[in-house]
XYZ file of C-alpha atoms in Angstrom:
374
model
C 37.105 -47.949 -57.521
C 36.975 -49.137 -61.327
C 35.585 -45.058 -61.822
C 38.433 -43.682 -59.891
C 41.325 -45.553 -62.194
C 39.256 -43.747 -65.071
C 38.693 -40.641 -63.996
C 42.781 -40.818 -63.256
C 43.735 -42.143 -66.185
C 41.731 -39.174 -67.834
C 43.577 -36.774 -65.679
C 47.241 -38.183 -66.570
C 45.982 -38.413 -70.262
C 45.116 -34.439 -69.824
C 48.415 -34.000 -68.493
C 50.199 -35.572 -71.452
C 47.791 -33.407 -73.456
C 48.711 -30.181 -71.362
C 52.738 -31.264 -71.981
C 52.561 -31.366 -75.152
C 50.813 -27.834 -75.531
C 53.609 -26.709 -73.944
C 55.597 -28.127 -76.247
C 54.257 -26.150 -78.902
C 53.784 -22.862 -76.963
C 57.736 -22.842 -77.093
C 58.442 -23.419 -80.597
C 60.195 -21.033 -81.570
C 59.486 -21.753 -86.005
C 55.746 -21.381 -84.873
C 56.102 -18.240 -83.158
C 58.318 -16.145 -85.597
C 55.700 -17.682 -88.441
C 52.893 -16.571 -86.154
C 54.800 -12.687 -85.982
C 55.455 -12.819 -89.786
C 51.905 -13.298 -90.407
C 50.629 -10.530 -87.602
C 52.861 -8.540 -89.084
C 51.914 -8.609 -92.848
C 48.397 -7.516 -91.871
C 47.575 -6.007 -95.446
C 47.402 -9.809 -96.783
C 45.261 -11.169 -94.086
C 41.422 -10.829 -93.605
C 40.389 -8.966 -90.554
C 39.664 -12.363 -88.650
C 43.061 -13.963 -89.709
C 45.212 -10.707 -88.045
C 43.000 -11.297 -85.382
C 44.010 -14.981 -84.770
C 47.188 -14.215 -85.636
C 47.300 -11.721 -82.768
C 45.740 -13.733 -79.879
C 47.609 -16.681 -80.815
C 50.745 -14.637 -80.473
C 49.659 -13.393 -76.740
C 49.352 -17.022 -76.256
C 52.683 -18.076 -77.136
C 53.914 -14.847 -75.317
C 52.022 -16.435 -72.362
C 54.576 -19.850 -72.347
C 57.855 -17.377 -72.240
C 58.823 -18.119 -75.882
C 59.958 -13.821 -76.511
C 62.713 -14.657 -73.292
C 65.938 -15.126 -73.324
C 67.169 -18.904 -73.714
C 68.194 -19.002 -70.064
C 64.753 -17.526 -69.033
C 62.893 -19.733 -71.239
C 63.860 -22.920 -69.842
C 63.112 -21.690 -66.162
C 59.513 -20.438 -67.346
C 59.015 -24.380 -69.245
C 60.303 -25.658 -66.084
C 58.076 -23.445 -63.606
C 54.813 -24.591 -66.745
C 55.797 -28.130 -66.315
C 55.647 -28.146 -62.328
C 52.316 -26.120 -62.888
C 50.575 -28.250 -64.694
C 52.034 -31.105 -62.381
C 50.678 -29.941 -59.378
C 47.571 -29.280 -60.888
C 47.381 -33.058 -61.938
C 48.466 -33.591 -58.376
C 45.496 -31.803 -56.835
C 42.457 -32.572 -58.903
C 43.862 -36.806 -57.570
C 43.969 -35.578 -54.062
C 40.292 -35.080 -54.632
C 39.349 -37.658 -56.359
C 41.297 -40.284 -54.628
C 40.235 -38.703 -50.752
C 37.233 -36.955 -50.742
C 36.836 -37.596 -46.784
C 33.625 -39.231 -44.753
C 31.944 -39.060 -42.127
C 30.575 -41.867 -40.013
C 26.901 -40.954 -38.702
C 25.235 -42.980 -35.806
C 22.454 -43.781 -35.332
C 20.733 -44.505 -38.950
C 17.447 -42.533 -37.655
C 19.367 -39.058 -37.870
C 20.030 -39.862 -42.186
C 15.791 -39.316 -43.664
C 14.837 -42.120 -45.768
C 15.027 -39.350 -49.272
C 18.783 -39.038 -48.686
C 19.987 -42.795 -48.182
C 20.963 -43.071 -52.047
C 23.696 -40.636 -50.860
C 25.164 -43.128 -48.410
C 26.273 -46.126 -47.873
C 25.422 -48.481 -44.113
C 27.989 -49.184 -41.793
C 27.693 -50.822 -38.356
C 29.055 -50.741 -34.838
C 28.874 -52.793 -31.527
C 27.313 -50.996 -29.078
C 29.167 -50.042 -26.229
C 29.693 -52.724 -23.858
C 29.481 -55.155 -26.570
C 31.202 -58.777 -25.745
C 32.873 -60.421 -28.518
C 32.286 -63.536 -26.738
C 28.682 -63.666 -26.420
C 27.192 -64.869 -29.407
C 23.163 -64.690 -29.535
C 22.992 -62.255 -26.555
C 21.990 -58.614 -26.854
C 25.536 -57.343 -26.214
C 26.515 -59.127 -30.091
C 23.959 -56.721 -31.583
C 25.467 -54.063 -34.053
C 24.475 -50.578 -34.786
C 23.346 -49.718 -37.939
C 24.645 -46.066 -39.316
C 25.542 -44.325 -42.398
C 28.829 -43.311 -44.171
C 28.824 -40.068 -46.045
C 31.874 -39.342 -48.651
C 32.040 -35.658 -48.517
C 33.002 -34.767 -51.860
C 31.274 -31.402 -52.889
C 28.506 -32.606 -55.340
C 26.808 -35.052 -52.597
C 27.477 -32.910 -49.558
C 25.347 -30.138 -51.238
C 22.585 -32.163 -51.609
C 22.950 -33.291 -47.834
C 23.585 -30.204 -46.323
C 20.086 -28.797 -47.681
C 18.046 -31.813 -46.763
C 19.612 -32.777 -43.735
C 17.754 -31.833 -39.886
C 20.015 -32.757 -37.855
C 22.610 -29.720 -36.812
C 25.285 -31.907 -35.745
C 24.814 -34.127 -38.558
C 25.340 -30.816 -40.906
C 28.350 -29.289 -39.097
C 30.119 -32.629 -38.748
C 29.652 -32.806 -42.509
C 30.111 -29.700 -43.869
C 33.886 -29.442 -41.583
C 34.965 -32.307 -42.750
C 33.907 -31.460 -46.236
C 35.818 -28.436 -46.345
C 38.446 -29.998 -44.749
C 40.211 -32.208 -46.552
C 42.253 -33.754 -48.351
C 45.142 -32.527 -46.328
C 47.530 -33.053 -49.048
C 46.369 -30.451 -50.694
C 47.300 -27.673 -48.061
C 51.064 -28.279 -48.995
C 49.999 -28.598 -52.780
C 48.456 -25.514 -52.842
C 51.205 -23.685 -51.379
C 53.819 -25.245 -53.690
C 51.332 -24.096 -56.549
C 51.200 -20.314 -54.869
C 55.440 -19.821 -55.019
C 55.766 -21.568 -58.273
C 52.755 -19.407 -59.820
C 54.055 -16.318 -58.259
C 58.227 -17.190 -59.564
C 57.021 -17.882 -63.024
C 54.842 -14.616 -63.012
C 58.030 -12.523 -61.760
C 59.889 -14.389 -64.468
C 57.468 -12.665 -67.215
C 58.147 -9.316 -65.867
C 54.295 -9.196 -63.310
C 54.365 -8.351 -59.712
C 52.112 -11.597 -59.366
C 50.204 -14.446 -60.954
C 46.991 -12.522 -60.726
C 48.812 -9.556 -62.781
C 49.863 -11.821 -65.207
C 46.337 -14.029 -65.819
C 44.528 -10.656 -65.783
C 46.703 -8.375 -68.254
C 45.274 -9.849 -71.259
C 41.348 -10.206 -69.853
C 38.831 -7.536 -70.108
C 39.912 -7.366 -66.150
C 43.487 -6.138 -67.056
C 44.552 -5.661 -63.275
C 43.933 -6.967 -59.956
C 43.273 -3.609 -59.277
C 40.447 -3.435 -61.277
C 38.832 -6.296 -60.587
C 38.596 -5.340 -56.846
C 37.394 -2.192 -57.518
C 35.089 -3.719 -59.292
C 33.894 -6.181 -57.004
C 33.787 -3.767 -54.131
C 31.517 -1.640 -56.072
C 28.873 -4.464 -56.513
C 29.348 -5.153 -53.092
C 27.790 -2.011 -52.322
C 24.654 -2.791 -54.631
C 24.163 -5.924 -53.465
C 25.655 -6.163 -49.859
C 22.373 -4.197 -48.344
C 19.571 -7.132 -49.873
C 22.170 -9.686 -49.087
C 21.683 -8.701 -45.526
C 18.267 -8.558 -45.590
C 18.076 -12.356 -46.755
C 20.559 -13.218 -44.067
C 18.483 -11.410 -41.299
C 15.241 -13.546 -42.916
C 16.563 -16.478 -42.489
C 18.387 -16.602 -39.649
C 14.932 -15.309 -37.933
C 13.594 -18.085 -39.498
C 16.104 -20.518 -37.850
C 15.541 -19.274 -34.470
C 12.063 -19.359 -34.298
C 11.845 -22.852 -35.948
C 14.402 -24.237 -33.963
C 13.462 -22.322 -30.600
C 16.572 -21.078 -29.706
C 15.657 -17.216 -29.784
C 19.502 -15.986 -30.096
C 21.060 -18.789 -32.150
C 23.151 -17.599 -35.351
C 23.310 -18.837 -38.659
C 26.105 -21.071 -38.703
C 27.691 -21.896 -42.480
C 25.972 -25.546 -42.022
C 22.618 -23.915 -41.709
C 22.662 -21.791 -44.294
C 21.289 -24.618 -47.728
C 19.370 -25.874 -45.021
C 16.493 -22.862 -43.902
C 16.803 -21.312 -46.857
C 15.091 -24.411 -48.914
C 12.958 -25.341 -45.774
C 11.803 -21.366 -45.502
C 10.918 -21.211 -49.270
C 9.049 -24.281 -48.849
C 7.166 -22.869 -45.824
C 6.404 -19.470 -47.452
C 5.703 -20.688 -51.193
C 4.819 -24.288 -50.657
C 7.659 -25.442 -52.837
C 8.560 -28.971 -53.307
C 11.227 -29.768 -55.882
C 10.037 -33.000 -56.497
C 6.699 -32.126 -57.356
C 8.095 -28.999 -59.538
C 10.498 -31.678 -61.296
C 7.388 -33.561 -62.296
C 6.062 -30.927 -64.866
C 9.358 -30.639 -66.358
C 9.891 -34.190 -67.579
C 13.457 -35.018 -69.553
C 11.883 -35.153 -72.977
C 9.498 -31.511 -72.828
C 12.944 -30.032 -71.177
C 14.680 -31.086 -74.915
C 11.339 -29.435 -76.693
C 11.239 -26.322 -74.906
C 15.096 -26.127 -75.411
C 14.523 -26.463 -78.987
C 11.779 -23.441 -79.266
C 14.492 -21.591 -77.477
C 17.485 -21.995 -79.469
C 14.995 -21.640 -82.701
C 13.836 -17.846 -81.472
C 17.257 -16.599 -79.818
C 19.905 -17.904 -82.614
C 17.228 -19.346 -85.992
C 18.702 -22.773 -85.736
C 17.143 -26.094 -85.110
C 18.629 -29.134 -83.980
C 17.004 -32.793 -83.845
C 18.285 -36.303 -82.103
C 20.557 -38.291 -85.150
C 21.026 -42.080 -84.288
C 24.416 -43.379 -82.629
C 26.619 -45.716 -84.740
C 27.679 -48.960 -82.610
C 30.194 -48.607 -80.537
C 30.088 -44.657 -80.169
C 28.180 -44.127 -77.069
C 29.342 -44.982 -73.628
C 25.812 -46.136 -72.343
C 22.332 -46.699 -73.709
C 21.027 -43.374 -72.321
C 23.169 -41.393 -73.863
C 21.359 -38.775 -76.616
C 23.218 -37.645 -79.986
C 21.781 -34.094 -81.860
C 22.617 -32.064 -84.173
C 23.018 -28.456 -84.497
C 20.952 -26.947 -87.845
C 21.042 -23.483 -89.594
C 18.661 -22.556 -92.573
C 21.312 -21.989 -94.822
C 24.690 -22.689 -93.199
C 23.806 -26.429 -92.974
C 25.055 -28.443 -89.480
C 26.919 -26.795 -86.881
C 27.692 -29.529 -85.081
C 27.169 -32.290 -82.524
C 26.244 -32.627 -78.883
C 26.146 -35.591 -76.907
C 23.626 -35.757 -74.011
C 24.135 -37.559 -70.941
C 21.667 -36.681 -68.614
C 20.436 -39.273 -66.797
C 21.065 -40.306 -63.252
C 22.842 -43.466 -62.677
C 25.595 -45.442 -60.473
C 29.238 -45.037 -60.888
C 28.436 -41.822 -63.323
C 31.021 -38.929 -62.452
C 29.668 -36.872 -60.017
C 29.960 -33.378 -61.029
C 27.430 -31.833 -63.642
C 29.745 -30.011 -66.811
C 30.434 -29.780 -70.334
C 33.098 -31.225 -72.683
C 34.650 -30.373 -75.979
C 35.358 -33.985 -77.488
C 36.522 -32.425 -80.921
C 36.978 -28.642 -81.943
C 35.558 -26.975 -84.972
C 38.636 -26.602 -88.002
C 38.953 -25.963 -91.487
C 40.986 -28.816 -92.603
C 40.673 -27.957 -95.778
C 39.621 -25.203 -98.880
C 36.382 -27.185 -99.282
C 35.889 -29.238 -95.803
C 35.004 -27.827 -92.046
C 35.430 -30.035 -89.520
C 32.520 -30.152 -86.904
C 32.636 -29.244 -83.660
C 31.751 -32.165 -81.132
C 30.489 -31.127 -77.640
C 29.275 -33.247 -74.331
C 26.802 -32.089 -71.964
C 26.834 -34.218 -68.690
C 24.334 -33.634 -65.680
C 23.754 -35.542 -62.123
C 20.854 -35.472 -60.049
């Protein structure tokens, strides 16, 4: 519970964040500086008309070119945007959905760090009898379906029901979100309209080296037919697989199934065994290989630097330090990498600080997390 309030306070701290952006994106002094400047190009460097320009689109992005009465519609329509964002990322956070699984023998022993024991009476049980066999509860096993543990599951997991049962009510909820999203699709698709696009995909896409919807299906129709005829091939494979492992000659490859044969048939055809693969790639040789890496693809170095008190958020957090030859440091990564209880489950990165010149003499470094789960 105590990571929940966090991670919510983090998203209503991003939302004051995001409102205040939008604050800025309709100032009207900072956009007719920002057209000034685009528009003197001759006493700009190439990169400055270049930032100049994109940070134009930007503002052109928020509605600031409209007309007054246009302009506060389009911050209204941002404002509810970025509000029922906010809305949906708690819905997940604060209902990720279970499932209750009975009896504890269906859950394998490698998986029960992904659940937590309930128990049952058993039918017939009498409340009333105390120290007779009908008082004796049924151990089982709660799973909370949010997407980072149910993938784990779903690929280690025997049991068919157990996976369906799962993966349904993992893609199932939280129901809130079904009238979220479709307040998110008309207020998306009004504010697009309001900037002059057909729809919200027209108007993310115009400025993208997608430009269209258009385009970006033809595109993805064309890889389809590339990749659509090996992509079948697999799909035959393992299904095949399924039916003669499971001895049901005609039985398809349900969506549950799918995470499930295709790690136990690479196991069976390879001899592959994650855990023993993990074991010759320990944390530490990981960080050296990464450096040899980064030293042959991009000639800088980087090296752990010790953390001052107070300025990591547990012991086995890592600090390093970006290094060119000649440019001197780069900038700074945290690494949080390890494995532990109550750590956010999802495996990303995070810009704590952005690179800026704050001055004619000073840069200011660019400060970066890098956050993994098992």
């Amino acid at each position: 519970m105590q990571l929940v309030w966090k991670i919510l306070s983090a998203i209503g701290l991003l939302t004051l964040l995001l409102l205040g952006m939008q604050y800025l994106n309709t100032n009207h002094s900072i956009y007719k500086a920002v057209v000034k400047a685009e528009k003197d190009s001759n006493s700009l460097t190439h990169e400055a008309q270049r930032a100049a320009r994109f940070l134009r689109m930007d503002l052109e992005k928020g509605g600031i070119h409209l007309c007054s009465e246009k302009l506060d519609r389009a911050n209204e329509l941002s404002i509810d945007i970025i509000q029922l964002c906010r809305e949906y990322n708690e819905n997940i956070i604060t209902d990720p959905g279970h499932v209750n699984i009975f009896p504890a023998s269906k859950i394998p022993k490698r998986l029960h760090h992904l659940v937590s024991p309930i128990y049952r009476n058993l039918p017939g049980a009498s409340k009333g009898s105390i120290g007779s066999r009908d008082n004796i509860k049924e151990k089982g096993f709660r799973l909370a379906t949010e997407s980072s543990t149910l993938q784990g599951f779903l690929q280690c997991v025997p049991d068919a029901e157990v996976r369906k049962v799962a993966y349904v009510q993992g893609n199932s909820v939280p129901h809130a979100n079904l009238e979220v999203l479709d307040k998110l699709i008309a207020t998306r698709h009004e504010f697009a309209q309001l900037m002059g696009y057909k729809s919200y995909a027209e108007f993310a896409l115009h400025s993208t080296m997608g430009r269209s919807p258009e385009v970006v299906i033809s595109f993805l129709l064309e890889m389809s037919k590339v990749v659509r005829p090996k992509a079948d091939q697999e799909f035959e494979a393992i299904q095949n697989f399924k039916r003669e492992n499971s001895g049901d000659p005609n039985g398809e490859l349900e969506p549950w199934d799918e995470a499930y044969f295709t790690w136990l048939m690479k196991y069976a055809t390879y001899k592959l065994d994650s855990s023993v693969i993990a074991s010759y790639f320990p944390l530490r040789q990981c960080i050296e290989g990464l450096k040899v890496l980064v030293e042959s693809l991009f000639g800088v170095t980087f090296h752990g630097v010790p953390l001052a008190p107070g300025e990591s958020w547990h012991p086995d957090v890592m600090k390093i330090v970006l290094h060119h030859p000649t440019e001197a440091n780069l900038g700074y990564l945290y690494l949080d990498l390890k494995s532990r209880k109550g750590k956010h489950p999802i495996c990303a990165h995070f810009t704590i600080r952005g690179g800026r010149r704050v001055s004619e003499t000073e840069y200011q470094l660019p400060v970066f997390k890098l956050h993994h789960i098992k």
